XYZ file of C-alpha atoms in Angstrom:
627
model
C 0.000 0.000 0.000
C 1.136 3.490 -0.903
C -0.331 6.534 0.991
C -0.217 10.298 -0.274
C -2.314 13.323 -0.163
C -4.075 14.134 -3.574
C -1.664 17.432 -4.898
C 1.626 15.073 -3.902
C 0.597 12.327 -6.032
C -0.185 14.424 -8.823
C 3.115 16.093 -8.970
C 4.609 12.451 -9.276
C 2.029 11.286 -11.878
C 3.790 13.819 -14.219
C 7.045 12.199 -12.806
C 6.942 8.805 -13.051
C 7.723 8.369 -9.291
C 4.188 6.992 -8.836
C 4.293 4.703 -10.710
C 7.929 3.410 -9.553
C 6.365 3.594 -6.088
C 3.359 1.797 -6.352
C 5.503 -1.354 -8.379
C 7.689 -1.041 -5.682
C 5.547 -0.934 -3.100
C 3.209 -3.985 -4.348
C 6.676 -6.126 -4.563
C 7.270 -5.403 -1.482
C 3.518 -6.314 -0.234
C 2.670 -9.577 -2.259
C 6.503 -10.828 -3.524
C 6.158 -10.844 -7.202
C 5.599 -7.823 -10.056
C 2.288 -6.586 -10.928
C 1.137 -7.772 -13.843
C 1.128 -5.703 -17.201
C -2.371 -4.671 -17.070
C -2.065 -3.729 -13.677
C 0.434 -1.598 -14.165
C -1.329 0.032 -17.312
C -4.708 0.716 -15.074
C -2.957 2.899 -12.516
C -1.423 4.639 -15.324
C -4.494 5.087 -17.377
C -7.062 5.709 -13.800
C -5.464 7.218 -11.324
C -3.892 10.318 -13.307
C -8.131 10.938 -14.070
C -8.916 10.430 -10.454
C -6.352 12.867 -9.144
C -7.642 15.319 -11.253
C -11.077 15.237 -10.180
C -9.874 15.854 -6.972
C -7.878 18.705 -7.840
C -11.139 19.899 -9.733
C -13.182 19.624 -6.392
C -10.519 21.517 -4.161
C -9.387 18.186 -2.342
C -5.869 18.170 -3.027
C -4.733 18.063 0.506
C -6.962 14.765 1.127
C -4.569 11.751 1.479
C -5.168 8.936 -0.706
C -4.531 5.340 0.398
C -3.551 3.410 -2.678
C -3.998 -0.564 -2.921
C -5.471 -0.606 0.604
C -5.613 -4.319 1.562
C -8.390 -5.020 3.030
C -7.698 -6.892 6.643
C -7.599 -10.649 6.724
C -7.578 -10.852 3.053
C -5.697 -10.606 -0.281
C -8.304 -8.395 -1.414
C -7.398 -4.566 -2.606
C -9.407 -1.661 -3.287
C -8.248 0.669 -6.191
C -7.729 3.944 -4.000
C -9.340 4.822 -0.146
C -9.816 8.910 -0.142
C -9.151 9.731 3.823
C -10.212 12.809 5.007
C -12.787 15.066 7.190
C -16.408 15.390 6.367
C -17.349 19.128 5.821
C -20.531 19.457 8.079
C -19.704 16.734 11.309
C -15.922 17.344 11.415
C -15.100 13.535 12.092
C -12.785 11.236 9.872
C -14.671 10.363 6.428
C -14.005 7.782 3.818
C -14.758 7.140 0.462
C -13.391 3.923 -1.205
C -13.117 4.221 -4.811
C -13.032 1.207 -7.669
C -11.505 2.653 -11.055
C -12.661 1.515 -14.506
C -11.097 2.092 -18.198
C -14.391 0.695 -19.496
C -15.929 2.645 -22.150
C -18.556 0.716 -22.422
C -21.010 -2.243 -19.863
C -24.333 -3.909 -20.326
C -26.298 -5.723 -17.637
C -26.213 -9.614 -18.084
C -29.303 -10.795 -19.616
C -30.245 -13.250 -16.414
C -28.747 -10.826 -13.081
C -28.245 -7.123 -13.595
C -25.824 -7.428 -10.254
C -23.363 -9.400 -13.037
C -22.008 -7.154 -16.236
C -20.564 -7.758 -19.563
C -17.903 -6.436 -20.327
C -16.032 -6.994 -24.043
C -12.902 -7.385 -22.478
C -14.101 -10.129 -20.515
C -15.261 -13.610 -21.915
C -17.717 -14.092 -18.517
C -19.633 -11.585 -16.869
C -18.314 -9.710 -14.038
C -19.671 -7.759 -10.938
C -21.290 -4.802 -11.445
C -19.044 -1.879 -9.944
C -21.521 -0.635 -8.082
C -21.986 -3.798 -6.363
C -18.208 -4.414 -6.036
C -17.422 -1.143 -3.907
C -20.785 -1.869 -1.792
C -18.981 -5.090 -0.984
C -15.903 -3.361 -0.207
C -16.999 -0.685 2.055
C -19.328 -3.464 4.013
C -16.210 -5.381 4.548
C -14.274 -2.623 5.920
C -17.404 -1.425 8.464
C -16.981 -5.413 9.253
C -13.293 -6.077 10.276
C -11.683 -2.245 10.747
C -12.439 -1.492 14.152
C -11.743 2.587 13.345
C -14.930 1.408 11.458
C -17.157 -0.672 13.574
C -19.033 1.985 15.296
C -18.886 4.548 12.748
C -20.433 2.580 9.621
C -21.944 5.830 8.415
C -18.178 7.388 7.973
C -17.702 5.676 4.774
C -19.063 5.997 0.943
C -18.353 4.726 -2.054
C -18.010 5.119 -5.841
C -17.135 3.262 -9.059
C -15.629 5.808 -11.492
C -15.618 4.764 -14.627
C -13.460 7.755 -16.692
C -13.403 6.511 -20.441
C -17.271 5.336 -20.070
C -20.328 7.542 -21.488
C -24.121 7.604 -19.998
C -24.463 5.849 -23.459
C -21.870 3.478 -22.652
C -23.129 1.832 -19.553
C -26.330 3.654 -18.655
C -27.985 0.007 -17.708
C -25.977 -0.449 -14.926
C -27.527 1.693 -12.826
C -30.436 -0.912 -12.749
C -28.433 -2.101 -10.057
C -29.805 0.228 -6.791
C -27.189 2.673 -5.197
C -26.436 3.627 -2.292
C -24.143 5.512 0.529
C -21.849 2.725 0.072
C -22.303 2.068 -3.562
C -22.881 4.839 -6.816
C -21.470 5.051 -9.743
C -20.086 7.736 -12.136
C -19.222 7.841 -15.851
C -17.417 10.377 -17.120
C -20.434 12.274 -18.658
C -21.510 12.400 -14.647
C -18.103 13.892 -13.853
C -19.280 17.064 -12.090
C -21.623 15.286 -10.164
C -18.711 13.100 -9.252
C -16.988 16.435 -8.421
C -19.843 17.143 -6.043
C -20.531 13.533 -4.707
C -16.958 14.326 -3.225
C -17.078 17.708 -2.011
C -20.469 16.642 -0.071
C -17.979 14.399 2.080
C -14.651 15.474 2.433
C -13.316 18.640 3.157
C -10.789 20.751 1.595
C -8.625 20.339 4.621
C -5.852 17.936 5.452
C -6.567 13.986 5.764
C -3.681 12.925 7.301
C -5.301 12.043 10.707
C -7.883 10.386 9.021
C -5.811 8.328 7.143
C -3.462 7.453 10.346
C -6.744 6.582 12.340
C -8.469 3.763 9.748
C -4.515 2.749 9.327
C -4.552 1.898 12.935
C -8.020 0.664 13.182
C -7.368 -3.238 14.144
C -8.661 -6.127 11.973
C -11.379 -7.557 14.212
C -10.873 -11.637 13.654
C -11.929 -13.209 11.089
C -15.373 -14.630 10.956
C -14.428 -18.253 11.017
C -16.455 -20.763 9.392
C -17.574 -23.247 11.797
C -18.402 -20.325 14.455
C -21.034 -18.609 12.058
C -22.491 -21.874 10.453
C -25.279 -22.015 11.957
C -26.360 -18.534 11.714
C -25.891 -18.731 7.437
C -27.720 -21.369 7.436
C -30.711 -20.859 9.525
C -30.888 -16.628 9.533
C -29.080 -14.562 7.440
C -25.905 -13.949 5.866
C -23.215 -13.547 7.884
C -20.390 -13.275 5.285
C -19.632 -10.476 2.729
C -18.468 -11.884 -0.566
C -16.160 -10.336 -2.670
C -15.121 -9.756 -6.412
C -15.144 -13.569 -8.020
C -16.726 -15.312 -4.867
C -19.961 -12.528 -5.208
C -20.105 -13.720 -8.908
C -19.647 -17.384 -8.112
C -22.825 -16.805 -5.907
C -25.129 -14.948 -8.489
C -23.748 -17.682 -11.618
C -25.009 -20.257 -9.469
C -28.372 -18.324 -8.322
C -28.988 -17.247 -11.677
C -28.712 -21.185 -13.186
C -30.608 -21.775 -10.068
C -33.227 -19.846 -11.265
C -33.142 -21.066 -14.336
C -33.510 -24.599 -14.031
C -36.943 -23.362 -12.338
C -37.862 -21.920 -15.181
C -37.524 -24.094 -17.496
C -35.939 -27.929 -18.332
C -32.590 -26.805 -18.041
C -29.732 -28.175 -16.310
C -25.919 -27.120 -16.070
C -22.716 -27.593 -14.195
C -20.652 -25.055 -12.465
C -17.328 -25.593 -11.006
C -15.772 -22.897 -8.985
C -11.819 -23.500 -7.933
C -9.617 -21.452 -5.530
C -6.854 -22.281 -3.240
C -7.111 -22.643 0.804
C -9.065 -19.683 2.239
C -9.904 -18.521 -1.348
C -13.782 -18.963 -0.534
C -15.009 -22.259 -1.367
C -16.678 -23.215 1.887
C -17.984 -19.815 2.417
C -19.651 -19.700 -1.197
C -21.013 -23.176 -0.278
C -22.961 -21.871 2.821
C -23.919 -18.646 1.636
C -25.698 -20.771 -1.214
C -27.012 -23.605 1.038
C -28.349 -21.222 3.331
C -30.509 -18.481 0.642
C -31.051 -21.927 -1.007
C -32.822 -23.460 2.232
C -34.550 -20.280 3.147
C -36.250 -20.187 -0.909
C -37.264 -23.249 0.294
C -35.592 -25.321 -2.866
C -34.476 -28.741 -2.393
C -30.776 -27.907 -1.756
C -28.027 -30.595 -0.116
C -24.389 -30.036 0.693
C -21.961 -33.053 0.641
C -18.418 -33.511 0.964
C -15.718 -36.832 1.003
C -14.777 -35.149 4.170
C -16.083 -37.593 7.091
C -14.865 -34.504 10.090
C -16.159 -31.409 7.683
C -19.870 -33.404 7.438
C -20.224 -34.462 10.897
C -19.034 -30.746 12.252
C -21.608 -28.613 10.167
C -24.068 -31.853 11.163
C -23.587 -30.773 14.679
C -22.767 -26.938 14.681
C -24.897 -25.853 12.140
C -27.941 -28.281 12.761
C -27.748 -28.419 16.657
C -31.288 -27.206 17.253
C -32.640 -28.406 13.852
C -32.774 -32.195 12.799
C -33.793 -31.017 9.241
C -30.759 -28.759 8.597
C -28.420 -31.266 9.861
C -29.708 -33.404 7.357
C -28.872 -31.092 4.295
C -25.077 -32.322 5.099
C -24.314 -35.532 3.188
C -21.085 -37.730 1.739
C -20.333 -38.006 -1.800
C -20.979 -41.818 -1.674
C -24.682 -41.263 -0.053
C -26.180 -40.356 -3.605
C -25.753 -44.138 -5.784
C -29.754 -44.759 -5.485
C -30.859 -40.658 -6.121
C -33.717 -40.354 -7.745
C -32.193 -38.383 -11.047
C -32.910 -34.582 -10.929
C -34.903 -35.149 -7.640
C -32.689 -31.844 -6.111
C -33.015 -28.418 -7.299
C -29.363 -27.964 -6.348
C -25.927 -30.091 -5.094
C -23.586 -28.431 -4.049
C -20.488 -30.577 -3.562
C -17.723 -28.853 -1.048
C -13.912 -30.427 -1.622
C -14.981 -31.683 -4.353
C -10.966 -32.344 -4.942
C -11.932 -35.429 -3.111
C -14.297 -37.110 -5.657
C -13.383 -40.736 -5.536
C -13.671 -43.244 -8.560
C -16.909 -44.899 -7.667
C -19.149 -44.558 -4.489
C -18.874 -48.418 -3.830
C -17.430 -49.382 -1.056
C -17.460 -52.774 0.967
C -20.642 -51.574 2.674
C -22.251 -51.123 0.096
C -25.507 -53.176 -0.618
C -24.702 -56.150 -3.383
C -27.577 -54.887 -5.246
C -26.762 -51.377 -5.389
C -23.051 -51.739 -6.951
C -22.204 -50.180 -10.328
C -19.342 -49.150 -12.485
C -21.275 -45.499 -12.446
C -18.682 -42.780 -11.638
C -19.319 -40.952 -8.687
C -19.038 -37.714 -10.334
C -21.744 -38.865 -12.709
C -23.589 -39.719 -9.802
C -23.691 -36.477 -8.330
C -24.247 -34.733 -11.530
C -27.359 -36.926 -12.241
C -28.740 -36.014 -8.642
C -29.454 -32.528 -9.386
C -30.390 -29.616 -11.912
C -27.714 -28.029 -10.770
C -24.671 -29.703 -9.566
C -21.730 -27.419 -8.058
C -18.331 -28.257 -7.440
C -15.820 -26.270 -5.388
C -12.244 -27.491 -4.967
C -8.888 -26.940 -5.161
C -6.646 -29.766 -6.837
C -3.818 -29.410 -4.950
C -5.451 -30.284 -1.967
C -5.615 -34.361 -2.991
C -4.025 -36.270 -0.427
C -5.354 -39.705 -0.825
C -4.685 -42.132 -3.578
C -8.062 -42.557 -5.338
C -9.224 -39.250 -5.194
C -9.778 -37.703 -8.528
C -12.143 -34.622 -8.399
C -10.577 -32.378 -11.458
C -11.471 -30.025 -13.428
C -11.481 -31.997 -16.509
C -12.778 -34.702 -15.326
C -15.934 -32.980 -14.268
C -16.110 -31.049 -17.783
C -15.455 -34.183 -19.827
C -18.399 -36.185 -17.622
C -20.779 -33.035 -18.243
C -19.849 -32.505 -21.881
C -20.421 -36.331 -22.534
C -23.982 -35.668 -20.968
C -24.656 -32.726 -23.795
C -24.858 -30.478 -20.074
C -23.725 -26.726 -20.184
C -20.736 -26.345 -18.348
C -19.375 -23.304 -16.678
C -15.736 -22.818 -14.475
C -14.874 -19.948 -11.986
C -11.651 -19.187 -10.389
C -11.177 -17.803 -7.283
C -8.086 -15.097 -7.647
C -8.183 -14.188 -4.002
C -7.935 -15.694 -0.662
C -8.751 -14.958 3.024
C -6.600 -17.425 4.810
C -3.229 -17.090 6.633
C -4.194 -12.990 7.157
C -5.123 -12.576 3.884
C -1.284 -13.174 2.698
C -0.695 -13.970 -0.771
C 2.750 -13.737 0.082
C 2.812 -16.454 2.261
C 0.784 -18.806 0.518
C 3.106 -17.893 -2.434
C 6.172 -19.375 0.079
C 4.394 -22.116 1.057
C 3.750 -23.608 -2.962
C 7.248 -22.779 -3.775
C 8.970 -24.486 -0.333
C 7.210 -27.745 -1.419
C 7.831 -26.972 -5.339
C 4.067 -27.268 -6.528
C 4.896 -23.727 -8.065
C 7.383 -21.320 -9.055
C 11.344 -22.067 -8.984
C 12.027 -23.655 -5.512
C 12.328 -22.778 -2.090
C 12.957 -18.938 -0.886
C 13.680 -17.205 1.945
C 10.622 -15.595 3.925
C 9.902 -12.063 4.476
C 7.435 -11.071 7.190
C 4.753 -8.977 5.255
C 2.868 -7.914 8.590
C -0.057 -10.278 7.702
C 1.062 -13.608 8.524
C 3.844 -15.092 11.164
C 5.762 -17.727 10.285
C 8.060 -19.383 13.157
C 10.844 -22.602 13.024
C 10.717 -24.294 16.543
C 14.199 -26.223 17.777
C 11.792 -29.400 19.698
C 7.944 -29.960 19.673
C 8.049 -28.950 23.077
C 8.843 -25.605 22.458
C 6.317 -25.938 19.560
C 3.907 -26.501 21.765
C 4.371 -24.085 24.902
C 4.670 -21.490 22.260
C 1.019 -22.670 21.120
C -0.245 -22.950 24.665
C 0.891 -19.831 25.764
C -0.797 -18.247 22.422
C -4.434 -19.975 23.834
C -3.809 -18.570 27.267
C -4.087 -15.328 25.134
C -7.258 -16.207 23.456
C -6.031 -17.799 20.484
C -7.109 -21.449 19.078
C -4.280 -23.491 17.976
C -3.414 -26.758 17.049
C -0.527 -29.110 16.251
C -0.832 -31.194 12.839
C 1.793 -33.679 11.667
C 2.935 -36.008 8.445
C 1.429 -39.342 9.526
C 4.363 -40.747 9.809
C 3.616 -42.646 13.263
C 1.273 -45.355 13.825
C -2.176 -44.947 14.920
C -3.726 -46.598 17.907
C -7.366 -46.749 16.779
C -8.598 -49.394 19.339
C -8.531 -47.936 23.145
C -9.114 -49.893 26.166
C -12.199 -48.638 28.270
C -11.186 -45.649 30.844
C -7.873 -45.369 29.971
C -6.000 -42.316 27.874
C -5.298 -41.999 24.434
C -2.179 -44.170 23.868
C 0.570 -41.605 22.967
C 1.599 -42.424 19.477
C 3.199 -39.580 18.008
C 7.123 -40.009 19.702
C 9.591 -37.694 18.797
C 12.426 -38.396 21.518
C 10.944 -37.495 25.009
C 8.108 -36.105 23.684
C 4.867 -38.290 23.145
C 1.362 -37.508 22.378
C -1.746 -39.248 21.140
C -3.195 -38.522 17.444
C -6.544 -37.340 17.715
C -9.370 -39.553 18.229
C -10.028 -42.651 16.166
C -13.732 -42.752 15.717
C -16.769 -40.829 16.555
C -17.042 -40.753 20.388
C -14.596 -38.861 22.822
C -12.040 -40.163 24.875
C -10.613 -39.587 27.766
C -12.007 -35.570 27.503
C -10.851 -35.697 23.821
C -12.991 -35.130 21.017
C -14.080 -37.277 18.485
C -12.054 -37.149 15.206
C -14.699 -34.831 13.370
C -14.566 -32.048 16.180
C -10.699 -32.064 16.713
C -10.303 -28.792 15.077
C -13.712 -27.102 16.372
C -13.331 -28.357 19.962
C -10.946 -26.368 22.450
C -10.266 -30.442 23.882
C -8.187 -31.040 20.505
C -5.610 -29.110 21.501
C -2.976 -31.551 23.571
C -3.842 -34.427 20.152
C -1.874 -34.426 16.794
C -4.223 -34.050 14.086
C -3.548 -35.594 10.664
C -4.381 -34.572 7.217
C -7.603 -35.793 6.825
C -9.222 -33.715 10.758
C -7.335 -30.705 9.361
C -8.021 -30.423 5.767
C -11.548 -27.743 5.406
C -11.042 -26.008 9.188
C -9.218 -23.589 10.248
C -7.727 -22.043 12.997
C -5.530 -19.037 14.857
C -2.094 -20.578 14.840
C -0.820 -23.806 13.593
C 1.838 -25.574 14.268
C 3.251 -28.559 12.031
C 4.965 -31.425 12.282
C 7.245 -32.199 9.191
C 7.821 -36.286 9.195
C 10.815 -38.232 8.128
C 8.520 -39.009 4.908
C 9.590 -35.576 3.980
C 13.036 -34.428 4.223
C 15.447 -31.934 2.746
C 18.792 -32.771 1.124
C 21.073 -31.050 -0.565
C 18.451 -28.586 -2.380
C 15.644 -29.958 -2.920
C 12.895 -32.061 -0.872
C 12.954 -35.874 -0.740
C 10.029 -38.191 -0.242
C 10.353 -41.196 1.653
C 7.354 -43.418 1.561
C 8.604 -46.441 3.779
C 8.920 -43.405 6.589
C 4.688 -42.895 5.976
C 2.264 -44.841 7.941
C -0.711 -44.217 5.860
C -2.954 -46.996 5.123
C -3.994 -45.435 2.237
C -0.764 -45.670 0.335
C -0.914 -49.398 -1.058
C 1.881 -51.499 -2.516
C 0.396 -50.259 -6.278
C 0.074 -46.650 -5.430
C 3.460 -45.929 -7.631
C 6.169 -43.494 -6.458
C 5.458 -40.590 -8.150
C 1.594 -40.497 -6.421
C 2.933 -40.786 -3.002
C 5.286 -37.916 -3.547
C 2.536 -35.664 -5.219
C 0.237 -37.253 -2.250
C 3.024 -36.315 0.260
C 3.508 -33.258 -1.021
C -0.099 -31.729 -1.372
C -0.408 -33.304 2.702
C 1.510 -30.804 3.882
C 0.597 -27.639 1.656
C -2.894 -28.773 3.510
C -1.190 -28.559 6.998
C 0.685 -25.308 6.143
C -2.335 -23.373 5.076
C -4.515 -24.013 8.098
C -3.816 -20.975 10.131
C -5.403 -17.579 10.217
C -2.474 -15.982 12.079
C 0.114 -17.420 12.429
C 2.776 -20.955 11.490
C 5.066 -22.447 13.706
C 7.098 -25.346 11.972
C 9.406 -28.038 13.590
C 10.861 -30.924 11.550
C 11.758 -34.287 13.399
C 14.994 -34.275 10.643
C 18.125 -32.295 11.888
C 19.034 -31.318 8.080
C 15.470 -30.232 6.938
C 15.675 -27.970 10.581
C 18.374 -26.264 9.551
C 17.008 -25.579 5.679
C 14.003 -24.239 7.680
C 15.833 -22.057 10.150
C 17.295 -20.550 6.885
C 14.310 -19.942 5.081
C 12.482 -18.402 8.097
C 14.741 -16.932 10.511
C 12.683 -16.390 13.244
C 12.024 -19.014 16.450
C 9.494 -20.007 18.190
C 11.872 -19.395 21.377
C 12.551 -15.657 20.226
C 9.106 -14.930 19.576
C 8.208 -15.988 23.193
C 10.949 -13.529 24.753
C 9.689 -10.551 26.498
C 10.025 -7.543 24.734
């Protein structure tokens, strides 16, 4: 982010040194260039911008360029921080810039655009700054009691009324309006009527300081999203997800018409979030509407969180393997959540003798509704035999004659918001990018190297006595006890020297005061187990800390797999060698992405320690010294 008051940053426009600043400034923030058109927009917008302000008088307002909005990768364009001109207190207006000359509202949802740059619609601007300055009001606490101190606008400089006059069927607002160029004096006046010709500098310092309030977790608002209201405020892609997905929705009402979407997006990018915010509008239409995953601790936790008072909400949670006898288009939607973990065929040695078929299970759970969705991330495969792709799922719907349609989510709101260190994490395990590289704190996300697991662990203890969930995740690379002698403790399988503690629980009823596998990462009794891939993967919480097993290990410079050192049933004899390293692999970009704060890493291999204490510099023993 780059912050300046209006008459500076024109004087550099005419320089250059904006421009340097702002490339500078965003390599700094996110670790790699912007891209070309990136660069072009602030070139082509923000000279146009400026000048309006200049126009209105404003030119001592400071301007907060590429704000990044807390707990997310998200930016806005420009914030304008300043003082309103009749109540004398801090005012905002967030501001989304457009080169578009011209927009039309898409035929089905006037909240969605076409654009001719664009081969699939896109959110209206109007709609897109809405969503912005509700987020803010939502996690800036210079913000939460003050919702009425911020506006916003979509100026669109190159566009005429001609241009893009239907977008204003779309309904403003104080936190929404838009302005073509044509409308450029009423732009003029829109920001005159909220900021003062006066300094904004203590404006700008007070929203900079305003601390993100946590992030709305998943699992804590469940229940609310699907039984009340919304509860989350989606963004950019993940708002036109939603509205593709309403809009086929309503079409498949309309008519006999069925189609499948796919939306994709690493971890935190939005998945889950999309899938509740549809499940619960969905349930409150009253439309037959089911959400499944392969995920045996992700189904059981929204059973329990989100249907606790309701036995017919819990029931809108189901497997991927629970749909071989669905009646065919007997749902309005499906809406299938990891959908990375699609297996070959929903048989299974339970499975009744007369209900066994070749069918594919993604042809299964196309065939159960009008409109089947699938969001996942293929990367996060960590079992041999899962296969939910992106092909795949085309080729089965394309085979079907079935219109097919694929979203990606760009952004993510995981791990603070960093793109920067999810951008470490895919290029320490080489899934991305040219190897391994040394981390720089960007102010979002902390990332620790512990010398022991029991340091790992007092540093994680100490961060619940201050309110914080945590938990500790590992390869599984140790056995697992999964029959347990009445009244006694979990058997302490995971041994690393002196240090010993159980896995989590194998099964679904507690032990000993420890959860049962499905609520390990929900319940504050996981903490004290070591979870494994498959009670992590979906969930989230404040600071993790993994365990990297010998079935990972660095030499020389690069990462080496070693599959005798995994205990994983699920790796057989014929699962070749090239799986279990891609399997290994994705295991622990799973376990490295699961914290909203913070990453504390400890490796049981004295070589791969060292690698680590490289990379990352700082320790979990530092980190714990008073200041």
């Amino acid at each position: 982010m780059l912050r300046e008051s209006a008459s500076a940053a024109l004087a550099q426009v005419h320089s250059e040194d904006l421009f340097l600043r702002l490339t500078d400034h965003f390599v700094n923030d996110h670790g790699h260039r912007p891209s070309t058109s990136e660069a072009r927009s602030w070139r082509k917008s923000l000279p146009a911008l400026l000048n309006v302000m200049m126009e209105a008088g404003l030119g001592d307002v400071h301007l907060l360029f590429e704000y990044q909005l807390p707990l997310t990768s998200k930016r806005t364009d420009v914030i304008l921080a300043g003082v309103h001109p009749r109540t004398g207190e801090p005012s905002y207006v967030v501001v989304e810039l457009k080169q578009w000359s011209q927009a039309e509202p898409d035929d089905d949802d006037s909240l969605l655009c076409r654009v001719e740059a664009y081969s699939r619609p896109v959110l209206n601007p109007i709609e897109q700054v809405r969503g912005y300055c509700d987020y803010l009001v939502s996690f800036n606490g210079a913000l939460a009691d003050h919702p009425h101190r911020v506006s916003g606008a979509a100026y669109l400089h190159n566009a005429t009324e001609f241009g893009v006059n239907g977008l204003y069927e779309v309904e403003q607002s104080e936190h929404g309006r838009l302005f073509s160029e044509e409308r450029r004096g009423l732009f003029v006046e829109f920001l005159q009527s909220r900021l003062a010709p006066v300094s904004g500098a203590a404006a700008a310092d007070e929203l900079l300081a305003g601390k993100a309030r946590p992030s709305k977790q998943l699992i804590a608002v469940a229940a609310q999203e699907i039984r009340d209201r919304e509860q989350f405020v989606l963004l950019d892609e993940q708002r036109v997800a939603y509205e593709l997905v309403m809009r086929a929705v309503r079409r498949a009402a309309q008519a006999d018409h069925k189609e499948v979407i796919v939306i994709t997006g690493g971890p935190g990018s939005g998945k889950s979030v999309i899938a509740l915010s549809l499940l619960g509008e969905l349930y409150r239409q009253g439309r037959a509407a089911l959400h499944a995953t392969g995920s045996q601790s992700f189904t059981k936790t929204m059973r329990k969180v989100a249907g606790s008072r309701k036995r017919e909400v819990q029931n809108l949670f189901k497997y991927f393997n629970s749909f071989i006898t669905a009646e065919r288009n007997a749902l309005d939607v499906l809406i299938c959540d990891e959908a990375h973990r699609i297996r070959l065929t929903s048989a299974n040695r339970y499975t009744r003798a007369e209900h066994r078929t070749d069918k594919a299970q993604v042809e299964e759970l196309i065939d159960a509704a009008r409109v089947p969705v699938f969001l996942l991330d293929e990367h996060q495969v960590v079992r041999p035999g899962e296969m939910g792709r992106v092909e795949e799922i085309e080729a089965t719907a394309v085979k079907k004659g079935l219109k097919f349609q694929s979203i990606s989510l760009a952004g993510q709101f995981r791990s603070g918001g960093s793109d920067t260190y999810l951008q470490w994490v895919v290029r320490l395990l080489g899934l991305e990018g040219e190897g391994a590289t040394a981390w720089h704190p960007d102010g979002r996300m902390r990332l620790l190297v512990a010398d022991s697991p029991q340091e790992m662990e007092e540093f994680l203890q100490d961060r619940r006595a201050e309110d914080y969930s945590a938990r500790m995740s590992a390869g599984y690379c140790w056995k697992w006890t999964t029959k347990y002698a009445p009244g006694q403790p979990l058997p302490a399988d995971v041994v690393i020297g002196d240090w010993a503690r159980p896995w989590n629980v194998y099964g679904e009823r507690a032990v000993a005061g420890a959860p049962p596998s499905a609520l390990w990462a929900t319940d504050p009794a996981g903490f004290g187990q070591v979870g494994c891939v498959y009670t992590a993967q979906g969930f989230e919480y404040d600071w993790s800390g993994v365990i990297i097993g010998p079935d990972l290990v660095w030499r020389g410079d690069h990462w080496v797999t070693e599959r005798t050192a995994s205990k994983d049933p699920a790796f057989k004899k014929s699962t070749s060698d090239e799986d279990v390293r891609r399997l290994i692999l994705n295991t622990y970009k799973v376990l490295l992405t699961r914290g909203m704060v913070g990453t504390v890493l400890y490796s049981t291999d004295a070589e791969t320690r060292e690698k680590l204490r490289e990379l990352v510099g700082a320790t979990a023993r530092s980190a714990a010294l008073p200041v």
